[in-house]
Coordinates of C-alpha atoms and ligand atoms in Angstrom, one line a residue:
X23 CA 32.0 -57.2 2.5
X24 CA 32.6 -55.6 6.1
X25 CA 36.4 -54.4 4.7
X26 CA 34.4 -53.4 1.1
X27 CA 32.5 -51.1 3.2
X28 CA 35.2 -49.9 5.6
X29 CA 38.5 -49.5 2.8
X30 CA 35.8 -47.5 0.9
X31 CA 34.9 -45.6 3.6
X32 CA 38.9 -45.2 4.5
X33 CA 39.2 -44.1 0.6
X34 CA 36.2 -41.5 0.8
X35 CA 37.8 -39.7 3.6
X36 CA 40.8 -39.0 2.2
X37 CA 39.2 -37.7 -1.0
X38 CA 37.8 -34.2 -0.5
X39 CA 34.3 -35.0 -1.9
X40 CA 32.5 -37.6 -0.2
X41 CA 31.5 -39.9 -2.4
X42 CA 29.1 -41.7 -0.3
X43 CA 25.5 -42.1 -1.4
X44 CA 21.8 -41.8 0.9
X45 CA 19.6 -44.5 -0.2
X46 CA 16.7 -43.9 2.4
X47 CA 16.3 -43.3 6.0
X48 CA 14.2 -44.3 9.1
X49 CA 13.5 -41.4 11.3
X50 CA 11.7 -41.8 14.5
X51 CA 11.0 -38.7 16.8
X52 CA 8.7 -37.9 20.2
X53 CA 6.7 -35.4 20.8
X54 CA 7.1 -31.8 21.7
X55 CA 6.3 -29.7 24.6
X56 CA 2.9 -30.5 26.1
X57 CA 1.1 -29.7 29.1
X58 CA 1.5 -31.9 31.9
X59 CA 0.0 -35.2 32.6
X60 CA -1.3 -34.6 35.3
X61 CA -4.3 -33.1 34.4
X62 CA -4.8 -34.8 31.8
X63 CA -6.1 -33.8 27.6
X64 CA -2.5 -33.1 27.0
X65 CA -2.0 -31.2 24.8
X66 CA 1.1 -29.4 22.2
X67 CA 1.8 -26.1 23.1
X68 CA 3.1 -23.5 20.3
X69 CA 6.4 -23.8 21.8
X70 CA 6.1 -28.0 21.0
X71 CA 5.1 -27.1 17.8
X72 CA 7.9 -24.9 16.6
X73 CA 10.4 -27.5 18.4
X74 CA 9.0 -30.9 16.1
X75 CA 8.7 -28.2 13.0
X76 CA 12.1 -27.3 13.3
X77 CA 13.4 -30.5 14.2
X78 CA 11.6 -31.4 11.3
X79 CA 13.5 -28.7 9.0
X80 CA 16.5 -30.1 9.7
X81 CA 16.1 -33.3 8.1
X82 CA 14.5 -31.8 5.0
X83 CA 17.8 -30.3 5.3
X84 CA 19.5 -33.2 5.4
X85 CA 17.7 -35.6 3.3
X86 CA 15.4 -33.6 0.2
X87 CA 17.3 -29.6 -0.6
X88 CA 19.2 -30.6 -3.9
X89 CA 22.4 -29.1 -2.9
X90 CA 22.6 -31.6 -0.1
X91 CA 25.3 -33.9 0.7
X92 CA 23.1 -36.3 2.5
X93 CA 20.5 -35.9 -0.2
X94 CA 18.8 -39.2 -0.4
X95 CA 19.1 -40.2 -4.2
X96 CA 16.2 -39.3 -6.1
X97 CA 13.8 -38.4 -3.9
X98 CA 11.3 -34.9 -5.0
X99 CA 12.9 -31.7 -3.9
X100 CA 10.0 -29.3 -3.6
X101 CA 6.6 -31.2 -4.0
X102 CA 6.4 -33.7 -1.8
X103 CA 5.1 -37.7 -3.8
X104 CA 3.4 -39.9 -2.1
X105 CA 5.0 -43.0 -2.8
X106 CA 8.3 -42.3 -1.7
X107 CA 7.6 -41.6 2.1
X108 CA 5.6 -42.8 4.4
X109 CA 4.7 -41.5 7.9
X110 CA 2.8 -42.8 10.6
X111 CA 2.2 -42.0 14.4
X112 CA 0.3 -43.7 17.3
X113 CA -3.9 -42.5 17.4
X114 CA -2.6 -39.6 20.0
X115 CA -3.8 -36.0 19.5
X116 CA -0.1 -35.1 21.1
X117 CA 1.6 -37.6 19.1
X118 CA -0.6 -37.2 15.4
X119 CA -0.1 -33.2 15.3
X120 CA 3.9 -33.0 16.8
X121 CA 4.1 -35.9 13.5
X122 CA 2.3 -32.6 11.3
X123 CA 4.0 -30.2 12.4
X124 CA 7.3 -32.0 12.0
X125 CA 6.2 -33.0 8.3
X126 CA 5.6 -29.5 7.5
X127 CA 9.1 -28.8 8.2
X128 CA 10.1 -31.7 6.6
X129 CA 8.0 -30.5 3.2
X130 CA 7.4 -27.0 3.2
X131 CA 4.7 -25.2 1.5
X132 CA 5.4 -25.3 -2.3
X133 CA 4.0 -21.8 -3.5
X134 CA 4.1 -22.5 -7.6
X135 CA 5.9 -25.8 -7.8
X136 CA 2.5 -27.5 -6.7
X137 CA -0.5 -25.4 -8.2
X138 CA -1.8 -27.7 -10.7
X139 CA -4.2 -26.6 -14.1
X140 CA -7.9 -27.2 -14.6
X141 CA -9.5 -27.7 -17.9
X142 CA -11.0 -23.8 -18.3
X143 CA -6.8 -23.3 -18.0
X144 CA -7.4 -21.9 -14.1
X145 CA -4.5 -22.6 -11.9
X146 CA -4.9 -23.3 -8.4
X147 CA -2.9 -23.7 -5.6
X148 CA -2.9 -25.2 -2.3
X149 CA -4.4 -23.2 0.7
X150 CA -1.5 -21.5 3.4
X151 CA 1.1 -20.7 0.5
X152 CA 0.9 -24.6 -1.1
X153 CA 1.1 -26.0 2.1
X154 CA 1.2 -29.9 1.4
X155 CA -0.6 -32.3 2.9
X156 CA 1.5 -35.7 3.4
X157 CA -0.9 -38.9 5.2
X158 CA -0.1 -39.9 8.1
X159 CA -1.0 -43.8 9.1
X160 CA -2.3 -44.7 12.7
X161 CA 0.1 -47.0 13.9
X162 CA -1.7 -50.5 13.6
X163 CA 1.5 -52.5 15.4
X164 CA -1.0 -53.7 18.8
X165 CA -1.2 -49.9 19.8
X166 CA -3.9 -48.3 22.0
X167 CA -2.9 -45.3 22.8
X168 CA -6.4 -43.7 23.7
X169 CA -6.1 -44.8 27.6
X170 CA -2.9 -45.9 28.2
X171 CA -2.4 -44.5 31.5
X172 CA 0.9 -46.5 32.0
X173 CA 3.6 -47.5 29.6
X174 CA 2.7 -51.0 28.8
X175 CA -1.1 -49.7 28.6
X176 CA 0.1 -48.7 25.2
X177 CA 0.5 -51.9 23.9
X178 CA -1.8 -54.5 25.0
X179 CA 0.5 -56.7 25.8
X180 CA -0.1 -59.0 28.3
X181 CA 3.2 -60.6 28.9
X182 CA 4.7 -57.1 28.7
X183 CA 2.1 -55.4 31.3
X184 CA 2.9 -58.4 33.9
X185 CA 6.9 -57.6 33.8
X186 CA 6.9 -54.4 33.7
X187 CA 4.7 -55.2 37.0
X188 CA 6.5 -56.6 38.3
X189 CA 9.5 -53.7 38.1
X190 CA 7.4 -52.9 41.0
X191 CA 8.4 -55.6 43.4
X192 CA 12.5 -55.2 42.5
X193 CA 14.6 -54.5 44.9
X194 CA 16.1 -51.6 42.6
X195 CA 12.5 -50.3 43.0
X196 CA 12.1 -50.7 46.5
X197 CA 15.2 -49.1 47.9
X198 CA 14.5 -46.0 46.0
X199 CA 10.8 -45.8 46.7
X200 CA 13.2 -45.9 50.7
X201 CA 15.8 -44.0 50.2
X202 CA 13.7 -40.8 48.6
X203 CA 10.5 -41.2 50.6
X204 CA 11.4 -38.0 52.3
X205 CA 13.0 -36.1 49.4
X206 CA 9.8 -36.5 47.8
X207 CA 7.9 -35.4 50.7
X208 CA 9.6 -32.1 51.0
X209 CA 8.6 -30.7 47.4
X210 CA 5.3 -30.8 49.2
X211 CA 4.9 -27.1 48.8
X212 CA 5.9 -27.1 44.9
X213 CA 3.4 -30.6 44.8
X214 CA 0.1 -29.9 47.2
X215 CA -2.0 -28.2 44.1
X216 CA -1.9 -31.7 41.6
X217 CA -0.7 -34.3 44.6
X218 CA -1.9 -35.4 47.3
X219 CA 0.5 -36.4 49.9
X220 CA 0.7 -40.1 49.3
X221 CA 1.0 -39.7 46.1
X222 CA 4.7 -37.7 46.7
X223 CA 6.8 -40.4 46.6
X224 CA 8.9 -42.9 44.2
X225 CA 6.3 -44.0 42.5
X226 CA 5.3 -41.1 40.8
X227 CA 8.7 -40.3 40.0
X228 CA 7.8 -39.1 36.1
X229 CA 4.8 -38.1 36.7
X230 CA 6.2 -35.1 39.5
X231 CA 9.3 -34.8 37.2
X232 CA 6.3 -33.6 33.9
X233 CA 4.3 -31.7 36.4
X234 CA 7.6 -29.2 37.7
X235 CA 8.9 -29.4 34.4
X236 CA 6.4 -28.4 32.8
X237 CA 5.9 -25.8 35.5
X238 CA 9.4 -25.1 35.3
X239 CA 8.9 -23.8 31.7
X240 CA 5.8 -22.7 31.4
X241 CA 4.6 -20.6 35.0
X242 CA 5.9 -16.8 35.8
X243 CA 6.6 -16.9 39.6
X244 CA 2.7 -15.9 40.1
X245 CA 1.6 -19.3 38.8
X246 CA 4.1 -21.1 40.9
X247 CA 4.7 -20.4 44.1
X248 CA 7.5 -22.1 45.5
X249 CA 9.2 -21.5 41.8
X250 CA 12.6 -21.7 43.8
X251 CA 12.4 -24.4 45.5
X252 CA 13.1 -25.7 42.2
X253 CA 17.0 -25.4 41.8
X254 CA 18.9 -26.9 39.6
X255 CA 20.3 -29.6 41.9
X256 CA 16.9 -30.6 42.4
X257 CA 15.6 -30.5 39.1
X258 CA 18.7 -32.8 38.0
X259 CA 17.5 -35.0 41.1
X260 CA 13.8 -35.7 39.9
X261 CA 14.7 -36.6 36.2
X262 CA 17.7 -39.0 37.0
X263 CA 15.3 -40.3 39.7
X264 CA 12.4 -40.8 36.8
X265 CA 14.8 -42.0 34.4
X266 CA 16.0 -45.1 36.2
X267 CA 12.2 -45.7 37.1
X268 CA 11.4 -45.4 33.5
X269 CA 14.2 -47.1 32.1
X270 CA 13.3 -49.8 33.9
X271 CA 9.8 -50.1 33.0
X272 CA 10.7 -49.8 29.3
X273 CA 13.7 -52.8 29.4
X274 CA 14.9 -55.2 31.6
X275 CA 18.1 -57.0 30.1
X276 CA 16.9 -60.6 31.8
X277 CA 13.1 -59.9 30.6
X278 CA 13.4 -58.6 27.6
X279 CA 9.2 -59.1 26.7
X280 CA 9.4 -55.7 28.9
X281 CA 10.7 -54.1 26.1
X282 CA 7.9 -54.7 23.3
X283 CA 6.7 -51.4 22.1
X284 CA 11.1 -51.2 21.1
X285 CA 10.6 -54.9 19.4
X286 CA 8.3 -53.4 17.3
X287 CA 9.9 -49.8 15.8
X288 CA 12.7 -52.2 15.1
X289 CA 10.6 -54.8 13.4
X290 CA 8.7 -51.1 11.4
X291 CA 12.3 -50.0 11.6
X292 CA 13.4 -53.4 9.8
X293 CA 10.5 -53.4 7.0
X294 CA 10.3 -49.5 6.2
X295 CA 14.2 -49.9 5.4
X296 CA 14.0 -53.1 3.8
X297 CA 11.5 -52.4 1.7
X298 CA 13.3 -48.8 0.5
X299 CA 16.0 -52.0 -0.9
X300 CA 13.8 -54.0 -2.3
X301 CA 11.3 -51.6 -4.2
X302 CA 14.8 -50.2 -5.8
X303 CA 14.5 -46.9 -3.9
X304 CA 11.3 -45.9 -4.9
X305 CA 9.9 -46.0 -1.3
X306 CA 12.9 -43.4 0.1
X307 CA 12.2 -41.6 3.8
X308 CA 9.7 -42.9 6.6
X309 CA 9.0 -40.5 9.1
X310 CA 7.2 -42.2 13.1
X311 CA 6.6 -40.9 15.9
X312 CA 6.3 -41.9 19.5
X313 CA 7.0 -41.9 22.9
X314 CA 10.3 -41.7 25.2
X315 CA 9.1 -45.1 26.5
X316 CA 9.2 -46.2 23.1
X317 CA 12.7 -44.7 22.6
X318 CA 13.8 -46.1 26.2
X319 CA 12.8 -49.5 25.3
X320 CA 14.2 -49.6 21.7
X321 CA 17.4 -48.2 23.0
X322 CA 17.9 -51.3 25.7
X323 CA 17.5 -53.5 22.6
X324 CA 20.0 -52.2 20.6
X325 CA 22.3 -51.9 23.3
X326 CA 23.4 -48.2 23.2
X327 CA 23.7 -47.9 26.7
X328 CA 27.0 -49.6 26.2
X329 CA 27.9 -46.6 24.0
X330 CA 26.9 -43.3 25.9
X331 CA 24.8 -44.3 29.4
X332 CA 22.8 -41.7 28.3
X333 CA 20.6 -44.3 26.5
X334 CA 19.4 -45.0 29.4
X335 CA 17.5 -41.3 30.3
X336 CA 14.6 -40.0 29.0
X337 CA 15.1 -37.8 25.5
X338 CA 14.3 -34.4 25.8
X339 CA 10.7 -33.7 23.9
X340 CA 11.0 -32.9 19.9
X341 CA 14.0 -35.7 20.2
X342 CA 15.0 -37.3 16.7
X343 CA 17.0 -40.8 15.6
X344 CA 18.1 -41.6 12.1
X345 CA 18.8 -44.6 10.5
X346 CA 20.1 -44.7 7.2
X347 CA 20.8 -46.4 4.6
X348 CA 24.4 -45.3 2.3
X349 CA 26.4 -47.5 0.3
X350 CA 29.7 -46.4 -1.2
X351 CA 28.4 -48.6 -4.4
X352 CA 29.5 -45.6 -7.9
X353 CA 27.1 -44.9 -10.7
X354 CA 23.8 -44.6 -10.1
X355 CA 21.9 -47.8 -10.1
X356 CA 20.3 -48.9 -7.1
X357 CA 23.3 -50.8 -5.3
X358 CA 23.3 -54.6 -4.2
X359 CA 21.9 -55.1 -0.6
X360 CA 25.8 -56.6 -0.2
X361 CA 26.4 -52.8 -0.8
X362 CA 24.2 -51.2 1.0
X363 CA 25.2 -50.5 5.0
X364 CA 23.4 -49.1 7.9
X365 CA 24.2 -45.6 10.5
X366 CA 22.6 -44.8 13.5
X367 CA 22.2 -41.2 14.8
X368 CA 20.2 -39.5 17.4
X369 CA 20.0 -35.6 18.8
X370 CA 19.1 -34.9 22.0
X371 CA 16.0 -32.5 21.5
X372 CA 14.8 -30.4 18.8
X373 CA 17.4 -29.4 16.2
X374 CA 18.3 -25.9 15.2
X375 CA 21.0 -24.1 14.0
X376 CA 23.9 -25.7 13.1
X377 CA 23.9 -28.7 16.0
X378 CA 23.0 -32.1 14.3
X379 CA 23.0 -35.5 15.3
X380 CA 25.3 -38.0 16.9
X381 CA 26.0 -41.5 14.9
X382 CA 26.4 -43.7 17.8
X383 CA 27.6 -47.9 16.8
X384 CA 24.5 -49.6 17.6
X385 CA 24.7 -53.7 18.8
X386 CA 27.6 -53.4 21.3
X387 CA 30.1 -52.6 18.2
X388 CA 32.7 -50.5 17.8
X389 CA 31.6 -49.4 14.3
X390 CA 28.9 -47.1 13.4
X391 CA 28.4 -48.2 9.7
X392 CA 26.9 -51.6 9.4
X393 CA 26.9 -54.1 7.1
X394 CA 22.8 -54.5 5.8
X395 CA 22.8 -58.2 6.7
X396 CA 24.4 -57.8 9.8
X397 CA 21.9 -55.3 10.9
X398 CA 19.3 -57.9 9.4
X399 CA 20.4 -60.9 11.7
X400 CA 21.1 -58.4 14.5
X401 CA 17.5 -56.9 14.4
X402 CA 16.0 -60.1 14.2
X403 CA 17.0 -61.3 17.4
X404 CA 15.2 -58.4 18.7
X405 CA 12.8 -57.4 16.3
X406 CA 8.6 -58.4 16.2
X407 CA 8.1 -58.8 12.9
X408 CA 4.7 -60.1 12.4
X409 CA 1.4 -59.7 14.5
X410 CA 2.1 -63.6 14.8
X411 CA 5.5 -63.5 16.7
X412 CA 3.5 -60.5 18.6
X413 CA 1.2 -62.8 20.2
X414 CA 3.3 -65.3 20.7
X415 CA 5.5 -63.2 22.4
X416 CA 3.3 -61.6 24.7
X417 CA 0.8 -64.4 24.8
X418 CA -2.3 -62.7 24.3
X419 CA -5.2 -64.9 23.1
X420 CA -7.4 -62.2 21.6
X421 CA -8.5 -59.4 19.4
X422 CA -6.2 -59.9 16.3
X423 CA -4.3 -63.4 18.2
X424 CA -7.8 -64.4 18.2
X425 CA -7.8 -64.9 13.9
X426 CA -8.8 -68.3 13.2
X427 CA -7.5 -68.0 9.5
X428 CA -4.1 -67.7 11.0
X429 CA -2.0 -71.1 12.2
X430 CA 0.1 -70.6 15.0
X431 CA 3.0 -72.7 15.7
X432 CA 3.0 -71.2 18.9
X433 CA 1.1 -72.4 22.4
X434 CA -1.6 -69.2 20.8
X435 CA -3.8 -71.9 18.9
X436 CA -6.1 -73.6 21.0
X437 CA -8.6 -74.9 18.0
X438 CA -5.8 -77.9 17.2
X439 CA -7.7 -80.1 19.2
X440 CA -11.2 -80.1 17.9
X441 CA -11.9 -76.4 19.0
X442 CA -15.3 -76.4 20.8
X443 CA -16.7 -79.6 20.5
X444 CA -15.8 -80.2 17.1
X445 CA -17.3 -77.3 15.9
X446 CA -15.1 -75.8 13.0
X447 CA -13.5 -72.5 14.4
X448 CA -15.3 -71.2 11.1
X449 CA -18.6 -72.0 12.9
X450 CA -18.1 -70.8 16.0
X451 CA -17.0 -67.2 15.0
X452 CA -20.0 -66.7 13.0
X453 CA -22.5 -68.3 15.8
X454 CA -20.2 -65.5 18.2
X455 CA -20.8 -63.3 16.2
X456 CA -24.4 -63.0 15.4
X457 CA -24.5 -63.6 20.1
X458 CA -22.6 -60.4 19.5
X459 CA -24.9 -58.3 17.4
X460 CA -27.9 -59.6 19.5
X461 CA -26.5 -58.4 22.1
X462 CA -25.8 -55.0 20.8
X463 CA -29.0 -54.9 19.2
X464 CA -30.7 -55.9 23.1
X465 CA -28.3 -53.3 24.3
X466 CA -29.1 -50.5 21.9
X467 CA -32.8 -51.0 22.5
X468 CA -32.5 -50.1 26.1
X469 CA -30.0 -47.3 25.4
X470 CA -32.8 -45.8 23.7
X471 CA -35.6 -46.8 25.9
X472 CA -34.1 -45.5 29.7
X473 CA -31.3 -43.0 28.2
X474 CA -32.1 -41.3 25.3
X475 CA -29.9 -41.3 22.6
X476 CA -26.8 -40.0 23.5
X477 CA -23.2 -41.4 21.9
X478 CA -20.5 -42.6 24.4
X479 CA -17.7 -40.6 24.7
X480 CA -14.1 -42.7 24.2
X481 CA -12.7 -41.7 26.5
X482 CA -9.5 -39.2 24.9
X483 CA -8.5 -37.0 28.1
X484 CA -4.7 -37.3 29.2
X485 CA -4.2 -40.0 25.9
X486 CA -0.8 -39.0 25.2
X487 CA 0.9 -42.5 24.9
X488 CA 3.8 -41.9 26.9
X489 CA 1.8 -41.8 30.5
X490 CA 3.9 -44.5 32.1
X491 CA 3.7 -43.9 35.9
X492 CA 0.8 -45.9 37.5
X493 CA -1.2 -43.7 39.4
X494 CA -4.8 -46.0 39.0
X495 CA -5.5 -46.0 42.6
X496 CA -3.7 -42.9 44.0
X497 CA -5.3 -40.8 41.5
X498 CA -8.8 -41.6 41.1
X499 CA -10.0 -40.4 44.1
Ligands
NAG254 C1 -12.4 -23.2 -14.1 O1 -13.0 -23.5 -13.2 C2 -13.5 -23.9 -12.2 C3 -13.6 -25.4 -10.7 O2 -14.6 -25.5 -11.6 C4 -14.1 -22.4 -11.3 O3 -13.9 -21.9 -10.1 C5 -13.7 -21.2 -12.4 O4 -14.0 -19.8 -11.7 C6 -13.1 -21.1 -13.7 N1 -12.5 -20.1 -14.2 C7 -13.3 -19.8 -15.4 C8 -12.1 -18.8 -16.2 O5 -14.1 -20.5 -15.5
NAG255 C1 14.8 -58.0 36.2 O1 13.8 -58.8 35.6 C2 14.6 -60.0 36.3 C3 14.4 -61.4 36.3 O2 12.7 -61.4 35.9 C4 14.5 -59.7 37.9 O3 14.1 -60.3 38.9 C5 14.7 -58.3 38.1 O4 14.0 -57.7 39.7 C6 13.9 -57.1 37.6 N1 14.7 -55.9 37.7 C7 13.9 -54.6 37.6 C8 14.4 -53.7 37.7 O5 12.6 -54.8 36.7
NAG256 C1 1.4 -24.4 36.7 O1 0.6 -23.1 36.0 C2 -1.2 -24.0 36.1 C3 -1.8 -23.4 35.9 O2 -2.1 -22.4 36.2 C4 -1.2 -24.7 37.6 O3 -2.7 -25.4 37.1 C5 0.4 -25.5 38.1 O4 -0.5 -25.9 39.4 C6 1.0 -25.0 37.8 N1 2.4 -25.6 38.6 C7 3.1 -24.9 39.9 C8 4.2 -26.4 39.7 O5 2.6 -24.6 40.4
NAG257 C1 12.5 -57.9 2.6 O1 11.4 -57.7 1.4 C2 11.5 -59.3 0.9 C3 10.1 -59.1 0.0 O2 9.2 -58.4 0.3 C4 11.4 -60.0 1.6 O3 11.2 -61.4 0.9 C5 12.2 -60.4 2.3 O4 12.4 -61.1 3.9 C6 12.3 -58.9 3.4 N1 13.2 -58.8 4.3 C7 13.6 -58.3 5.4 C8 15.1 -58.5 6.6 O5 12.7 -58.5 6.5
NAG258 C1 26.1 -37.6 27.7 O1 25.5 -36.1 28.1 C2 26.8 -35.2 28.5 C3 25.9 -34.2 28.7 O2 25.3 -33.6 28.2 C4 28.0 -35.1 27.6 O3 28.7 -34.1 28.1 C5 28.6 -36.0 26.7 O4 29.4 -35.8 26.0 C6 27.6 -37.5 26.5 N1 27.9 -38.8 26.7 C7 28.2 -39.6 25.6 C8 28.8 -40.2 25.3 O5 27.5 -38.4 24.3
NAG259 C1 19.2 -36.5 26.9 O1 19.3 -35.3 27.8 C2 19.0 -35.2 28.7 C3 18.6 -34.4 29.9 O2 17.5 -33.2 29.5 C4 18.8 -36.6 29.8 O3 19.0 -37.2 31.0 C5 19.4 -37.8 28.7 O4 20.1 -38.8 29.2 C6 20.1 -37.5 27.5 N1 19.7 -38.6 26.3 C7 21.1 -39.1 25.3 C8 21.2 -40.1 24.8 O5 21.6 -37.9 25.6

């Protein structure tokens, strides 16, 4: 198999026309430029909208247009076909809007091509010059992006939370906290509108970098009184420190549960690409948006830092990576899995002009095209592929992990010894639900009596999932 792929590639390299066929792809991307985290209510800016749109347009030119050498075989060229494309993002304003902006680039308005003819022969075009709607699914896998105040808050995976917390007692963290104390304090003229003096430490490395990075992009001098203090040198230092901290929070080689976000993504990628193969190419393109923390933990898990130390750095806004399913098998038939390879590529930041993503090898290997079967076995070592596995790995027993019907093989199942005094789980569940309902009804009655009718708003402010720096105790006051 390996020999087959490499030898045909070798031949392909000799012939002027590449014989490679692209069968499908999984794209994972970061949101575009946004407002700073420190003030909450983060939103995508026009610049950020532009960035994700440009990145999406690149993938349009690569995967969709008819004469592209990398066009995904059989993908509809002008009008989106919902069976061929899946798109998802966590429920978060910045990420969802980014995904929408990106998809507008992937399938731009289809004037005329998408018009419909009614029974009375009138033709109707979509608003906005034929704007195409693409459904965006919320990400199901344990995400809780609404009130994530730090990296693992977005996953509510208990063991991952504990693991990332342990970072704050590591030697590496404490050494940097100490050695950078004066550096952060020296930034106080630039920071004092948003941080208290005690918050100006390495502990808030990301939020501080983020605040100044946003200001360097958006604030003219009158809105950024000490702008000249942010020299290139200081900027680079802030970015390196934030990256060091965030990478360590997202991935630790001797403590794999820390990378739960990347493990879940690896499982989603595997399942998406596998769908393309098992459906014989009916499903073709997956697009997912997520936070840089997910990139970093995925990078760690698939050993990209072995290919370039740059992968331990926070990817820029609108960065994207793509995993392509390719084959050199001739003809038009969908090839056997043994004839399919997987290629990884990444682009740091948005893609404009003649830029394109760079190909990197995964799993510490030297070759950049992995046979599908090797990709599957390597991915399975690091991926979380089901809720059941997630519950086991995370040690969670509540919520979806408490489902009575699932028969866990791990330690999560507490029902095997007869449950609560011999009561069957189903009965216990019904009683539990009735008690809960009674409590809710009681509370609602109280609510109406005392407070009048008001729907409590869920906290949405600053909900972008990737708020990783723990600021809770400092920021509340
Ligand atoms: C055709 O039907 C549509 C939708 O009912 C209506 O808006 C339109 O005015 C009709 N056109 C004619 C020519 O009757
Ligand atoms: C990585 O994990 C190991 C084992 O749990 C721990 O000793 C070490 O401090 C961790 N390093 C960081 C930077 O969190
Ligand atoms: C940038 O401008 C905004 C809006 O005026 C302000 O809230 C923020 O503090 C400024 N940032 C810096 C670093 O001065
Ligand atoms: C791919 O999907 C098929 C059909 O659903 C399933 O049997 C198989 O286990 C999947 N393979 C992987 C690697 O997930
Ligand atoms: C790492 O990033 C630097 C700066 O952007 C770049 O010059 C270098 O080529 C990158 N290294 C690799 C292996 O991609
Ligand atoms: C992306 O660029 C940032 C600098 O803006 C850098 O810190 C990071 O290492 C880069 N990542 C990769 C994979 O090149």
